[in-house]
């Protein structure tokens, strides 16, 4: 406890229960060694399953008190309790990476870094919403935070934890605070090189006092074209050790990335909730509803929402927004297994664009506010929800998100198109008596080439690293690399 709190500070004290003690509950857990639940930080009137105290859960079936594994898990979860006090909306990859640092500060190793090193082609920032698929992501986040700590100091990570910005923006704020004149993309690029090279010493491509090297690398030959994909802020490694002395390498990437799996059903834009942990995005408009027997709200929607934990709602208010009623559509769900839902809502995946409608006849003749709301918890998230072709029958209203002139008031929601320019980071490592790292320059079409020579003499081999650099999209980016002999 003193080692962790010396760097990150304390949890919320005296907390929701006005008691300075931290409760540790030993109980059988399914699929987890331990967890911290922020819902316990709220009164039961806010969250029905709250235990109304600062609390950590430890699996009594697989963890024996006093063992290294038990204490390491406890240190990780304690760090989460501290993080909630410091920044309740931080992204999962930051939270989990710092929690693994908390474990290391207490003297216990991360157990998941080898899973990442064995399979490094995963996104650092975009995690699957199924927790059983996140082990490699934990390992990657742990190594990234250790890299930052060794480059700038463990104590400096308090600045990152406390920074009000989240995700990449928070890391960039942290870098500015440490008087570092480099961007997140540059630090990320140095990190993915260090994960292969891990040069001796304390340089930008090294880890102190440990050996690190990614294990899965594609070995390529001359006169071959490789077509593949790479996660956003993930890396692919290609090793080249030809018999020829020279090689020409040409890279071509896709020009556009997408947020959603399908384009909006009409036009090019839709209203997107945004994505993140502990967010509450709303899209609200006022309507005068006539006396009519044909009064229906309909809309197209696409969603990818962490099932049973995060929800999107359609709501109506007749008192100017003082109170809200949640409306049930044909595709909304009443499931609420963990107590996070406030009523019928959209959760899980829509598997494409669908159409839903809601009967508004109960509000005929009234001035109403109609609101779409997206609420997430503080652990894992999907892409969110997007709305298009919002219509109300009998008043001739249709909002297709194509015009900036709109009656909708957006807080968190944003009007967006599906496609954005895709960027890449391509690095070439020349490995020999003296290693050299080269940034491959890419033009606006995300194309570039480089000539490498010296194989068999000054060079033992070369490694090409490819990473996607889109901060919004969760979809992998495709690319093509030609490895050719000069001719």
GROMACS .gro file of C-alpha atoms in nm:
model
  487
    1UNK     CA    1   0.000   0.000   0.000
    2UNK     CA    2   0.268   0.261   0.086
    3UNK     CA    3   0.466   0.184  -0.232
    4UNK     CA    4   0.166   0.231  -0.459
    5UNK     CA    5   0.017   0.534  -0.284
    6UNK     CA    6   0.357   0.706  -0.278
    7UNK     CA    7   0.338   0.725  -0.659
    8UNK     CA    8  -0.035   0.738  -0.736
    9UNK     CA    9  -0.192   0.880  -0.418
   10UNK     CA   10  -0.474   0.725  -0.214
   11UNK     CA   11  -0.817   0.593  -0.302
   12UNK     CA   12  -1.126   0.802  -0.217
   13UNK     CA   13  -1.108   0.864   0.159
   14UNK     CA   14  -1.334   0.857   0.360
   15UNK     CA   15  -1.539   0.757   0.058
   16UNK     CA   16  -1.906   0.693   0.002
   17UNK     CA   17  -1.939   0.517   0.340
   18UNK     CA   18  -1.751   0.786   0.536
   19UNK     CA   19  -1.505   0.518   0.650
   20UNK     CA   20  -1.131   0.528   0.579
   21UNK     CA   21  -1.107   0.148   0.558
   22UNK     CA   22  -1.094  -0.049   0.232
   23UNK     CA   23  -1.304  -0.366   0.217
   24UNK     CA   24  -1.156  -0.682   0.060
   25UNK     CA   25  -1.414  -0.951  -0.019
   26UNK     CA   26  -1.285  -1.305  -0.075
   27UNK     CA   27  -1.540  -1.492  -0.282
   28UNK     CA   28  -1.547  -1.733  -0.578
   29UNK     CA   29  -1.527  -1.539  -0.905
   30UNK     CA   30  -1.599  -1.680  -1.249
   31UNK     CA   31  -1.317  -1.616  -1.495
   32UNK     CA   32  -1.151  -1.342  -1.287
   33UNK     CA   33  -0.880  -1.336  -1.024
   34UNK     CA   34  -1.001  -1.005  -0.888
   35UNK     CA   35  -1.180  -0.684  -0.971
   36UNK     CA   36  -1.271  -0.340  -0.848
   37UNK     CA   37  -1.622  -0.213  -0.921
   38UNK     CA   38  -1.682   0.162  -0.934
   39UNK     CA   39  -2.055   0.096  -0.885
   40UNK     CA   40  -1.974   0.037  -0.517
   41UNK     CA   41  -1.870   0.403  -0.492
   42UNK     CA   42  -2.234   0.515  -0.535
   43UNK     CA   43  -2.538   0.499  -0.306
   44UNK     CA   44  -2.778   0.215  -0.377
   45UNK     CA   45  -3.034   0.468  -0.499
   46UNK     CA   46  -2.798   0.533  -0.792
   47UNK     CA   47  -2.679   0.176  -0.856
   48UNK     CA   48  -2.901  -0.102  -0.726
   49UNK     CA   49  -2.617  -0.350  -0.677
   50UNK     CA   50  -2.380  -0.112  -0.498
   51UNK     CA   51  -2.217  -0.231  -0.176
   52UNK     CA   52  -2.177   0.138  -0.082
   53UNK     CA   53  -1.810   0.117   0.016
   54UNK     CA   54  -1.459   0.120  -0.132
   55UNK     CA   55  -1.422  -0.247  -0.212
   56UNK     CA   56  -1.198  -0.499  -0.387
   57UNK     CA   57  -1.308  -0.851  -0.485
   58UNK     CA   58  -1.056  -1.139  -0.478
   59UNK     CA   59  -1.117  -1.491  -0.612
   60UNK     CA   60  -1.110  -1.722  -0.310
   61UNK     CA   61  -1.099  -2.034  -0.530
   62UNK     CA   62  -0.768  -1.971  -0.708
   63UNK     CA   63  -0.584  -1.720  -0.489
   64UNK     CA   64  -0.437  -1.803  -0.149
   65UNK     CA   65  -0.389  -1.501   0.082
   66UNK     CA   66  -0.025  -1.412   0.129
   67UNK     CA   67   0.098  -1.564  -0.198
   68UNK     CA   68   0.269  -1.357  -0.466
   69UNK     CA   69  -0.019  -1.410  -0.706
   70UNK     CA   70  -0.272  -1.299  -0.446
   71UNK     CA   71  -0.077  -0.988  -0.346
   72UNK     CA   72  -0.007  -0.894  -0.707
   73UNK     CA   73  -0.377  -0.912  -0.789
   74UNK     CA   74  -0.460  -0.706  -0.480
   75UNK     CA   75  -0.203  -0.442  -0.582
   76UNK     CA   76  -0.352  -0.422  -0.933
   77UNK     CA   77  -0.707  -0.374  -0.802
   78UNK     CA   78  -0.597  -0.123  -0.538
   79UNK     CA   79  -0.447   0.087  -0.817
   80UNK     CA   80  -0.785   0.080  -0.993
   81UNK     CA   81  -0.952   0.217  -0.679
   82UNK     CA   82  -0.698   0.500  -0.675
   83UNK     CA   83  -0.750   0.568  -1.047
   84UNK     CA   84  -1.125   0.607  -1.001
   85UNK     CA   85  -1.062   0.881  -0.748
   86UNK     CA   86  -0.816   1.052  -0.984
   87UNK     CA   87  -0.990   1.021  -1.324
   88UNK     CA   88  -1.322   0.842  -1.359
   89UNK     CA   89  -1.335   0.861  -1.739
   90UNK     CA   90  -0.990   0.734  -1.835
   91UNK     CA   91  -0.959   0.482  -2.118
   92UNK     CA   92  -0.922   0.114  -2.030
   93UNK     CA   93  -0.576   0.076  -2.186
   94UNK     CA   94  -0.439   0.357  -1.967
   95UNK     CA   95  -0.613   0.229  -1.653
   96UNK     CA   96  -0.500  -0.130  -1.697
   97UNK     CA   97  -0.146  -0.037  -1.794
   98UNK     CA   98  -0.110   0.182  -1.485
   99UNK     CA   99  -0.267  -0.089  -1.267
  100UNK     CA  100   0.006  -0.326  -1.384
  101UNK     CA  101   0.260  -0.059  -1.289
  102UNK     CA  102   0.100  -0.053  -0.943
  103UNK     CA  103   0.158  -0.427  -0.921
  104UNK     CA  104   0.524  -0.382  -1.016
  105UNK     CA  105   0.571  -0.099  -0.765
  106UNK     CA  106   0.452  -0.339  -0.496
  107UNK     CA  107   0.716  -0.590  -0.609
  108UNK     CA  108   0.510  -0.833  -0.818
  109UNK     CA  109   0.564  -0.899  -1.190
  110UNK     CA  110   0.305  -0.866  -1.461
  111UNK     CA  111   0.197  -1.213  -1.570
  112UNK     CA  112   0.054  -1.115  -1.908
  113UNK     CA  113   0.340  -0.948  -2.095
  114UNK     CA  114   0.457  -1.274  -2.251
  115UNK     CA  115   0.111  -1.320  -2.401
  116UNK     CA  116   0.158  -0.987  -2.581
  117UNK     CA  117   0.516  -1.058  -2.688
  118UNK     CA  118   0.406  -1.391  -2.833
  119UNK     CA  119   0.133  -1.221  -3.037
  120UNK     CA  120   0.208  -0.847  -3.068
  121UNK     CA  121  -0.017  -0.762  -3.363
  122UNK     CA  122  -0.295  -0.619  -3.145
  123UNK     CA  123  -0.416  -0.266  -3.085
  124UNK     CA  124  -0.273  -0.084  -2.786
  125UNK     CA  125  -0.576   0.148  -2.764
  126UNK     CA  126  -0.874  -0.054  -2.895
  127UNK     CA  127  -0.967  -0.350  -2.676
  128UNK     CA  128  -1.227  -0.620  -2.745
  129UNK     CA  129  -1.545  -0.585  -2.538
  130UNK     CA  130  -1.522  -0.953  -2.437
  131UNK     CA  131  -1.297  -0.958  -2.130
  132UNK     CA  132  -1.179  -1.316  -2.194
  133UNK     CA  133  -1.004  -1.192  -2.511
  134UNK     CA  134  -0.801  -0.914  -2.345
  135UNK     CA  135  -0.497  -1.092  -2.196
  136UNK     CA  136  -0.262  -0.983  -2.476
  137UNK     CA  137  -0.394  -0.628  -2.446
  138UNK     CA  138  -0.315  -0.621  -2.073
  139UNK     CA  139   0.038  -0.731  -2.154
  140UNK     CA  140   0.083  -0.467  -2.422
  141UNK     CA  141  -0.050  -0.186  -2.201
  142UNK     CA  142   0.175  -0.303  -1.917
  143UNK     CA  143   0.485  -0.291  -2.136
  144UNK     CA  144   0.394   0.049  -2.281
  145UNK     CA  145   0.354   0.200  -1.934
  146UNK     CA  146   0.681   0.040  -1.821
  147UNK     CA  147   0.850   0.190  -2.127
  148UNK     CA  148   0.716   0.536  -2.032
  149UNK     CA  149   0.821   0.487  -1.669
  150UNK     CA  150   1.175   0.392  -1.765
  151UNK     CA  151   1.204   0.675  -2.014
  152UNK     CA  152   1.060   0.947  -1.789
  153UNK     CA  153   1.040   0.796  -1.433
  154UNK     CA  154   0.781   0.596  -1.244
  155UNK     CA  155   0.691   0.902  -1.036
  156UNK     CA  156   0.597   1.095  -1.350
  157UNK     CA  157   0.312   0.852  -1.418
  158UNK     CA  158   0.110   1.031  -1.148
  159UNK     CA  159   0.080   1.316  -1.399
  160UNK     CA  160  -0.065   1.077  -1.657
  161UNK     CA  161  -0.308   0.928  -1.407
  162UNK     CA  162  -0.432   1.270  -1.293
  163UNK     CA  163  -0.444   1.436  -1.635
  164UNK     CA  164  -0.804   1.535  -1.725
  165UNK     CA  165  -0.767   1.433  -2.089
  166UNK     CA  166  -0.815   1.066  -2.173
  167UNK     CA  167  -0.638   0.812  -2.391
  168UNK     CA  168  -0.388   0.944  -2.644
  169UNK     CA  169  -0.473   1.306  -2.557
  170UNK     CA  170  -0.385   1.235  -2.194
  171UNK     CA  171  -0.050   1.083  -2.290
  172UNK     CA  172   0.026   1.387  -2.504
  173UNK     CA  173  -0.056   1.613  -2.208
  174UNK     CA  174   0.172   1.399  -1.993
  175UNK     CA  175   0.455   1.430  -2.247
  176UNK     CA  176   0.417   1.808  -2.251
  177UNK     CA  177   0.428   1.814  -1.871
  178UNK     CA  178   0.754   1.616  -1.873
  179UNK     CA  179   0.899   1.878  -2.112
  180UNK     CA  180   0.924   1.617  -2.383
  181UNK     CA  181   0.916   1.769  -2.729
  182UNK     CA  182   0.778   1.457  -2.896
  183UNK     CA  183   0.428   1.341  -2.984
  184UNK     CA  184   0.241   1.028  -2.884
  185UNK     CA  185   0.297   0.885  -3.233
  186UNK     CA  186   0.672   0.930  -3.192
  187UNK     CA  187   0.677   0.762  -2.850
  188UNK     CA  188   0.458   0.482  -2.983
  189UNK     CA  189   0.699   0.439  -3.275
  190UNK     CA  190   0.999   0.421  -3.044
  191UNK     CA  191   0.815   0.166  -2.826
  192UNK     CA  192   0.734  -0.075  -3.109
  193UNK     CA  193   1.100  -0.061  -3.215
  194UNK     CA  194   1.214  -0.126  -2.857
  195UNK     CA  195   0.986  -0.429  -2.843
  196UNK     CA  196   1.199  -0.587  -3.114
  197UNK     CA  197   1.541  -0.431  -3.073
  198UNK     CA  198   1.577  -0.379  -2.695
  199UNK     CA  199   1.928  -0.241  -2.738
  200UNK     CA  200   2.173  -0.254  -2.445
  201UNK     CA  201   2.183   0.060  -2.233
  202UNK     CA  202   1.916   0.312  -2.145
  203UNK     CA  203   1.834   0.450  -2.488
  204UNK     CA  204   1.503   0.511  -2.660
  205UNK     CA  205   1.499   0.157  -2.803
  206UNK     CA  206   1.566  -0.030  -2.481
  207UNK     CA  207   1.417  -0.166  -2.160
  208UNK     CA  208   1.622  -0.141  -1.843
  209UNK     CA  209   1.722  -0.457  -1.657
  210UNK     CA  210   1.516  -0.699  -1.865
  211UNK     CA  211   1.512  -0.869  -2.205
  212UNK     CA  212   1.217  -0.797  -2.434
  213UNK     CA  213   1.157  -0.916  -2.788
  214UNK     CA  214   0.842  -0.984  -2.982
  215UNK     CA  215   0.831  -1.348  -3.080
  216UNK     CA  216   0.599  -1.359  -3.380
  217UNK     CA  217   0.759  -1.210  -3.690
  218UNK     CA  218   0.676  -1.269  -4.055
  219UNK     CA  219   0.988  -1.385  -4.238
  220UNK     CA  220   0.982  -1.268  -4.600
  221UNK     CA  221   1.183  -1.341  -4.912
  222UNK     CA  222   1.296  -1.133  -5.204
  223UNK     CA  223   1.061  -1.082  -5.500
  224UNK     CA  224   0.751  -1.127  -5.291
  225UNK     CA  225   0.449  -0.905  -5.233
  226UNK     CA  226   0.291  -0.919  -4.889
  227UNK     CA  227  -0.073  -0.816  -4.847
  228UNK     CA  228  -0.200  -0.787  -4.494
  229UNK     CA  229  -0.366  -0.574  -4.231
  230UNK     CA  230  -0.262  -0.417  -3.904
  231UNK     CA  231  -0.465  -0.289  -3.606
  232UNK     CA  232  -0.480   0.082  -3.535
  233UNK     CA  233  -0.191   0.147  -3.297
  234UNK     CA  234  -0.080  -0.211  -3.331
  235UNK     CA  235   0.230  -0.338  -3.515
  236UNK     CA  236   0.328  -0.603  -3.769
  237UNK     CA  237   0.692  -0.713  -3.796
  238UNK     CA  238   0.854  -0.842  -4.118
  239UNK     CA  239   1.207  -0.986  -4.103
  240UNK     CA  240   1.426  -0.983  -4.412
  241UNK     CA  241   1.757  -1.172  -4.442
  242UNK     CA  242   1.814  -1.221  -4.815
  243UNK     CA  243   2.100  -1.383  -5.001
  244UNK     CA  244   2.108  -1.072  -5.218
  245UNK     CA  245   2.308  -0.772  -5.100
  246UNK     CA  246   2.039  -0.515  -5.184
  247UNK     CA  247   1.662  -0.491  -5.153
  248UNK     CA  248   1.400  -0.243  -5.271
  249UNK     CA  249   1.098  -0.209  -5.042
  250UNK     CA  250   0.778  -0.040  -5.160
  251UNK     CA  251   0.483   0.022  -4.925
  252UNK     CA  252   0.123   0.100  -5.022
  253UNK     CA  253  -0.153   0.155  -4.767
  254UNK     CA  254  -0.525   0.211  -4.792
  255UNK     CA  255  -0.623   0.577  -4.815
  256UNK     CA  256  -0.938   0.569  -4.601
  257UNK     CA  257  -1.046   0.410  -4.273
  258UNK     CA  258  -1.400   0.373  -4.140
  259UNK     CA  259  -1.574   0.400  -3.803
  260UNK     CA  260  -1.868   0.173  -3.883
  261UNK     CA  261  -1.892  -0.156  -4.066
  262UNK     CA  262  -2.143  -0.004  -4.311
  263UNK     CA  263  -2.196   0.346  -4.449
  264UNK     CA  264  -2.507   0.541  -4.337
  265UNK     CA  265  -2.824   0.430  -4.518
  266UNK     CA  266  -2.875   0.769  -4.683
  267UNK     CA  267  -2.622   1.035  -4.770
  268UNK     CA  268  -2.276   1.031  -4.615
  269UNK     CA  269  -2.331   1.146  -4.255
  270UNK     CA  270  -2.493   1.025  -3.933
  271UNK     CA  271  -2.507   1.128  -3.567
  272UNK     CA  272  -2.242   0.934  -3.373
  273UNK     CA  273  -2.234   0.901  -2.994
  274UNK     CA  274  -1.855   0.892  -2.976
  275UNK     CA  275  -1.685   0.617  -2.778
  276UNK     CA  276  -1.507   0.583  -2.446
  277UNK     CA  277  -1.532   0.486  -2.081
  278UNK     CA  278  -1.777   0.657  -1.843
  279UNK     CA  279  -1.922   0.882  -2.110
  280UNK     CA  280  -2.274   1.023  -2.127
  281UNK     CA  281  -2.351   1.153  -2.477
  282UNK     CA  282  -2.687   1.313  -2.563
  283UNK     CA  283  -2.864   1.435  -2.877
  284UNK     CA  284  -3.173   1.645  -2.801
  285UNK     CA  285  -3.437   1.838  -2.998
  286UNK     CA  286  -3.771   2.006  -2.922
  287UNK     CA  287  -4.094   1.931  -3.109
  288UNK     CA  288  -4.454   2.052  -3.107
  289UNK     CA  289  -4.655   1.735  -3.153
  290UNK     CA  290  -5.001   1.772  -3.309
  291UNK     CA  291  -5.318   1.594  -3.208
  292UNK     CA  292  -5.293   1.294  -3.436
  293UNK     CA  293  -5.355   0.920  -3.440
  294UNK     CA  294  -5.053   0.879  -3.667
  295UNK     CA  295  -4.763   0.994  -3.456
  296UNK     CA  296  -4.450   0.779  -3.479
  297UNK     CA  297  -4.083   0.844  -3.416
  298UNK     CA  298  -3.863   0.634  -3.645
  299UNK     CA  299  -3.491   0.623  -3.707
  300UNK     CA  300  -3.211   0.414  -3.852
  301UNK     CA  301  -2.941   0.302  -3.614
  302UNK     CA  302  -2.613   0.114  -3.610
  303UNK     CA  303  -2.455   0.015  -3.282
  304UNK     CA  304  -2.166  -0.175  -3.129
  305UNK     CA  305  -2.215  -0.147  -2.751
  306UNK     CA  306  -2.063  -0.351  -2.467
  307UNK     CA  307  -2.349  -0.592  -2.403
  308UNK     CA  308  -2.524  -0.571  -2.065
  309UNK     CA  309  -2.280  -0.305  -1.939
  310UNK     CA  310  -2.332  -0.005  -2.170
  311UNK     CA  311  -2.665   0.115  -2.314
  312UNK     CA  312  -2.819   0.367  -2.552
  313UNK     CA  313  -3.168   0.505  -2.488
  314UNK     CA  314  -3.447   0.694  -2.661
  315UNK     CA  315  -3.620   0.934  -2.422
  316UNK     CA  316  -3.896   1.195  -2.405
  317UNK     CA  317  -3.956   1.485  -2.166
  318UNK     CA  318  -4.277   1.688  -2.129
  319UNK     CA  319  -4.145   1.930  -1.865
  320UNK     CA  320  -3.854   2.091  -2.045
  321UNK     CA  321  -3.600   1.829  -1.946
  322UNK     CA  322  -3.665   1.818  -1.571
  323UNK     CA  323  -3.766   1.453  -1.595
  324UNK     CA  324  -3.728   1.193  -1.869
  325UNK     CA  325  -3.916   0.880  -1.969
  326UNK     CA  326  -3.727   0.604  -2.149
  327UNK     CA  327  -3.917   0.477  -2.452
  328UNK     CA  328  -3.910   0.118  -2.572
  329UNK     CA  329  -3.842   0.041  -2.936
  330UNK     CA  330  -3.875  -0.285  -3.122
  331UNK     CA  331  -3.500  -0.352  -3.090
  332UNK     CA  332  -3.435  -0.220  -2.739
  333UNK     CA  333  -3.362  -0.467  -2.460
  334UNK     CA  334  -3.490  -0.499  -2.104
  335UNK     CA  335  -3.197  -0.717  -1.990
  336UNK     CA  336  -3.009  -0.574  -1.692
  337UNK     CA  337  -2.791  -0.845  -1.535
  338UNK     CA  338  -2.539  -0.615  -1.363
  339UNK     CA  339  -2.764  -0.320  -1.280
  340UNK     CA  340  -2.617  -0.074  -1.531
  341UNK     CA  341  -2.935  -0.019  -1.733
  342UNK     CA  342  -3.183   0.259  -1.657
  343UNK     CA  343  -3.459   0.106  -1.870
  344UNK     CA  344  -3.519  -0.037  -2.218
  345UNK     CA  345  -3.206   0.032  -2.420
  346UNK     CA  346  -2.987  -0.077  -2.706
  347UNK     CA  347  -2.693  -0.299  -2.611
  348UNK     CA  348  -2.473  -0.550  -2.793
  349UNK     CA  349  -2.443  -0.531  -3.171
  350UNK     CA  350  -2.701  -0.436  -3.433
  351UNK     CA  351  -2.508  -0.629  -3.703
  352UNK     CA  352  -2.562  -0.357  -3.959
  353UNK     CA  353  -2.804  -0.068  -3.996
  354UNK     CA  354  -3.156  -0.138  -3.871
  355UNK     CA  355  -3.477   0.063  -3.850
  356UNK     CA  356  -3.673   0.116  -3.530
  357UNK     CA  357  -3.989   0.308  -3.445
  358UNK     CA  358  -4.172   0.427  -3.134
  359UNK     CA  359  -4.538   0.524  -3.090
  360UNK     CA  360  -4.568   0.887  -2.972
  361UNK     CA  361  -4.950   0.911  -2.958
  362UNK     CA  362  -4.938   0.936  -2.577
  363UNK     CA  363  -4.768   1.274  -2.621
  364UNK     CA  364  -4.999   1.415  -2.889
  365UNK     CA  365  -5.074   1.785  -2.852
  366UNK     CA  366  -4.772   1.852  -2.631
  367UNK     CA  367  -4.440   2.028  -2.658
  368UNK     CA  368  -4.175   1.762  -2.596
  369UNK     CA  369  -3.803   1.712  -2.591
  370UNK     CA  370  -3.680   1.397  -2.762
  371UNK     CA  371  -3.337   1.275  -2.662
  372UNK     CA  372  -3.101   0.997  -2.760
  373UNK     CA  373  -2.852   0.910  -2.487
  374UNK     CA  374  -2.549   0.679  -2.474
  375UNK     CA  375  -2.410   0.584  -2.131
  376UNK     CA  376  -2.103   0.364  -2.068
  377UNK     CA  377  -1.939   0.222  -1.759
  378UNK     CA  378  -1.571   0.262  -1.673
  379UNK     CA  379  -1.436  -0.058  -1.828
  380UNK     CA  380  -1.425  -0.150  -2.198
  381UNK     CA  381  -1.643  -0.001  -2.469
  382UNK     CA  382  -1.758  -0.060  -2.824
  383UNK     CA  383  -1.773   0.184  -3.113
  384UNK     CA  384  -2.101   0.330  -2.983
  385UNK     CA  385  -2.422   0.414  -3.168
  386UNK     CA  386  -2.494   0.614  -3.483
  387UNK     CA  387  -2.834   0.751  -3.590
  388UNK     CA  388  -2.964   0.853  -3.930
  389UNK     CA  389  -3.292   0.941  -4.101
  390UNK     CA  390  -3.469   1.045  -3.780
  391UNK     CA  391  -3.833   1.107  -3.870
  392UNK     CA  392  -4.162   1.197  -3.701
  393UNK     CA  393  -4.473   1.113  -3.898
  394UNK     CA  394  -4.756   1.365  -3.935
  395UNK     CA  395  -4.528   1.668  -3.890
  396UNK     CA  396  -4.307   1.597  -4.190
  397UNK     CA  397  -3.985   1.600  -3.991
  398UNK     CA  398  -3.680   1.419  -4.132
  399UNK     CA  399  -3.320   1.460  -4.010
  400UNK     CA  400  -3.067   1.282  -4.228
  401UNK     CA  401  -2.758   1.445  -4.072
  402UNK     CA  402  -2.650   1.588  -4.407
  403UNK     CA  403  -2.683   1.954  -4.307
  404UNK     CA  404  -2.489   2.142  -4.040
  405UNK     CA  405  -2.803   2.352  -3.986
  406UNK     CA  406  -2.998   2.133  -3.747
  407UNK     CA  407  -3.236   2.163  -3.454
  408UNK     CA  408  -3.049   1.894  -3.262
  409UNK     CA  409  -2.834   1.994  -2.964
  410UNK     CA  410  -2.541   1.756  -2.940
  411UNK     CA  411  -2.346   1.698  -2.618
  412UNK     CA  412  -2.094   1.425  -2.688
  413UNK     CA  413  -2.267   1.321  -3.010
  414UNK     CA  414  -2.110   1.445  -3.330
  415UNK     CA  415  -2.225   1.463  -3.688
  416UNK     CA  416  -1.980   1.250  -3.883
  417UNK     CA  417  -1.915   1.068  -4.204
  418UNK     CA  418  -1.789   0.712  -4.202
  419UNK     CA  419  -1.459   0.757  -4.385
  420UNK     CA  420  -1.143   0.936  -4.271
  421UNK     CA  421  -0.789   0.949  -4.411
  422UNK     CA  422  -0.588   0.648  -4.293
  423UNK     CA  423  -0.232   0.710  -4.174
  424UNK     CA  424   0.050   0.462  -4.120
  425UNK     CA  425   0.382   0.446  -3.944
  426UNK     CA  426   0.647   0.239  -4.123
  427UNK     CA  427   0.989   0.188  -3.968
  428UNK     CA  428   1.287  -0.005  -4.103
  429UNK     CA  429   1.545  -0.146  -3.861
  430UNK     CA  430   1.885  -0.225  -4.008
  431UNK     CA  431   2.043  -0.477  -3.770
  432UNK     CA  432   2.419  -0.520  -3.780
  433UNK     CA  433   2.735  -0.413  -3.604
  434UNK     CA  434   2.566  -0.077  -3.561
  435UNK     CA  435   2.188  -0.075  -3.568
  436UNK     CA  436   1.998   0.196  -3.752
  437UNK     CA  437   1.627   0.284  -3.739
  438UNK     CA  438   1.479   0.458  -4.043
  439UNK     CA  439   1.136   0.620  -4.076
  440UNK     CA  440   0.993   0.540  -4.418
  441UNK     CA  441   0.842   0.861  -4.556
  442UNK     CA  442   0.490   0.815  -4.695
  443UNK     CA  443   0.318   1.055  -4.934
  444UNK     CA  444  -0.046   1.169  -4.912
  445UNK     CA  445  -0.151   0.842  -5.078
  446UNK     CA  446   0.025   0.650  -4.800
  447UNK     CA  447   0.288   0.517  -5.038
  448UNK     CA  448   0.665   0.513  -5.000
  449UNK     CA  449   0.976   0.316  -5.090
  450UNK     CA  450   1.329   0.262  -4.967
  451UNK     CA  451   1.648   0.095  -5.089
  452UNK     CA  452   1.851  -0.111  -4.839
  453UNK     CA  453   2.197  -0.246  -4.907
  454UNK     CA  454   2.477  -0.415  -4.714
  455UNK     CA  455   2.321  -0.755  -4.646
  456UNK     CA  456   2.592  -1.012  -4.580
  457UNK     CA  457   2.845  -0.746  -4.480
  458UNK     CA  458   2.743  -0.453  -4.260
  459UNK     CA  459   2.388  -0.584  -4.215
  460UNK     CA  460   2.281  -0.913  -4.063
  461UNK     CA  461   1.912  -0.858  -4.137
  462UNK     CA  462   1.642  -0.592  -4.156
  463UNK     CA  463   1.299  -0.564  -3.998
  464UNK     CA  464   1.009  -0.365  -4.140
  465UNK     CA  465   0.747  -0.255  -3.885
  466UNK     CA  466   0.402  -0.141  -3.998
  467UNK     CA  467   0.148   0.029  -3.770
  468UNK     CA  468  -0.192   0.189  -3.831
  469UNK     CA  469  -0.236   0.541  -3.688
  470UNK     CA  470  -0.609   0.617  -3.689
  471UNK     CA  471  -0.736   0.733  -3.349
  472UNK     CA  472  -1.107   0.695  -3.426
  473UNK     CA  473  -1.144   0.373  -3.624
  474UNK     CA  474  -1.132   0.033  -3.457
  475UNK     CA  475  -1.101  -0.147  -3.791
  476UNK     CA  476  -0.766  -0.286  -3.911
  477UNK     CA  477  -0.587  -0.105  -4.193
  478UNK     CA  478  -0.484  -0.301  -4.501
  479UNK     CA  479  -0.152  -0.258  -4.680
  480UNK     CA  480   0.079  -0.410  -4.940
  481UNK     CA  481   0.459  -0.436  -4.934
  482UNK     CA  482   0.679  -0.531  -5.228
  483UNK     CA  483   1.019  -0.681  -5.144
  484UNK     CA  484   1.218  -0.677  -5.467
  485UNK     CA  485   1.575  -0.718  -5.585
  486UNK     CA  486   1.717  -0.417  -5.773
  487UNK     CA  487   1.701  -0.470  -6.142
   0.00000   0.00000   0.00000
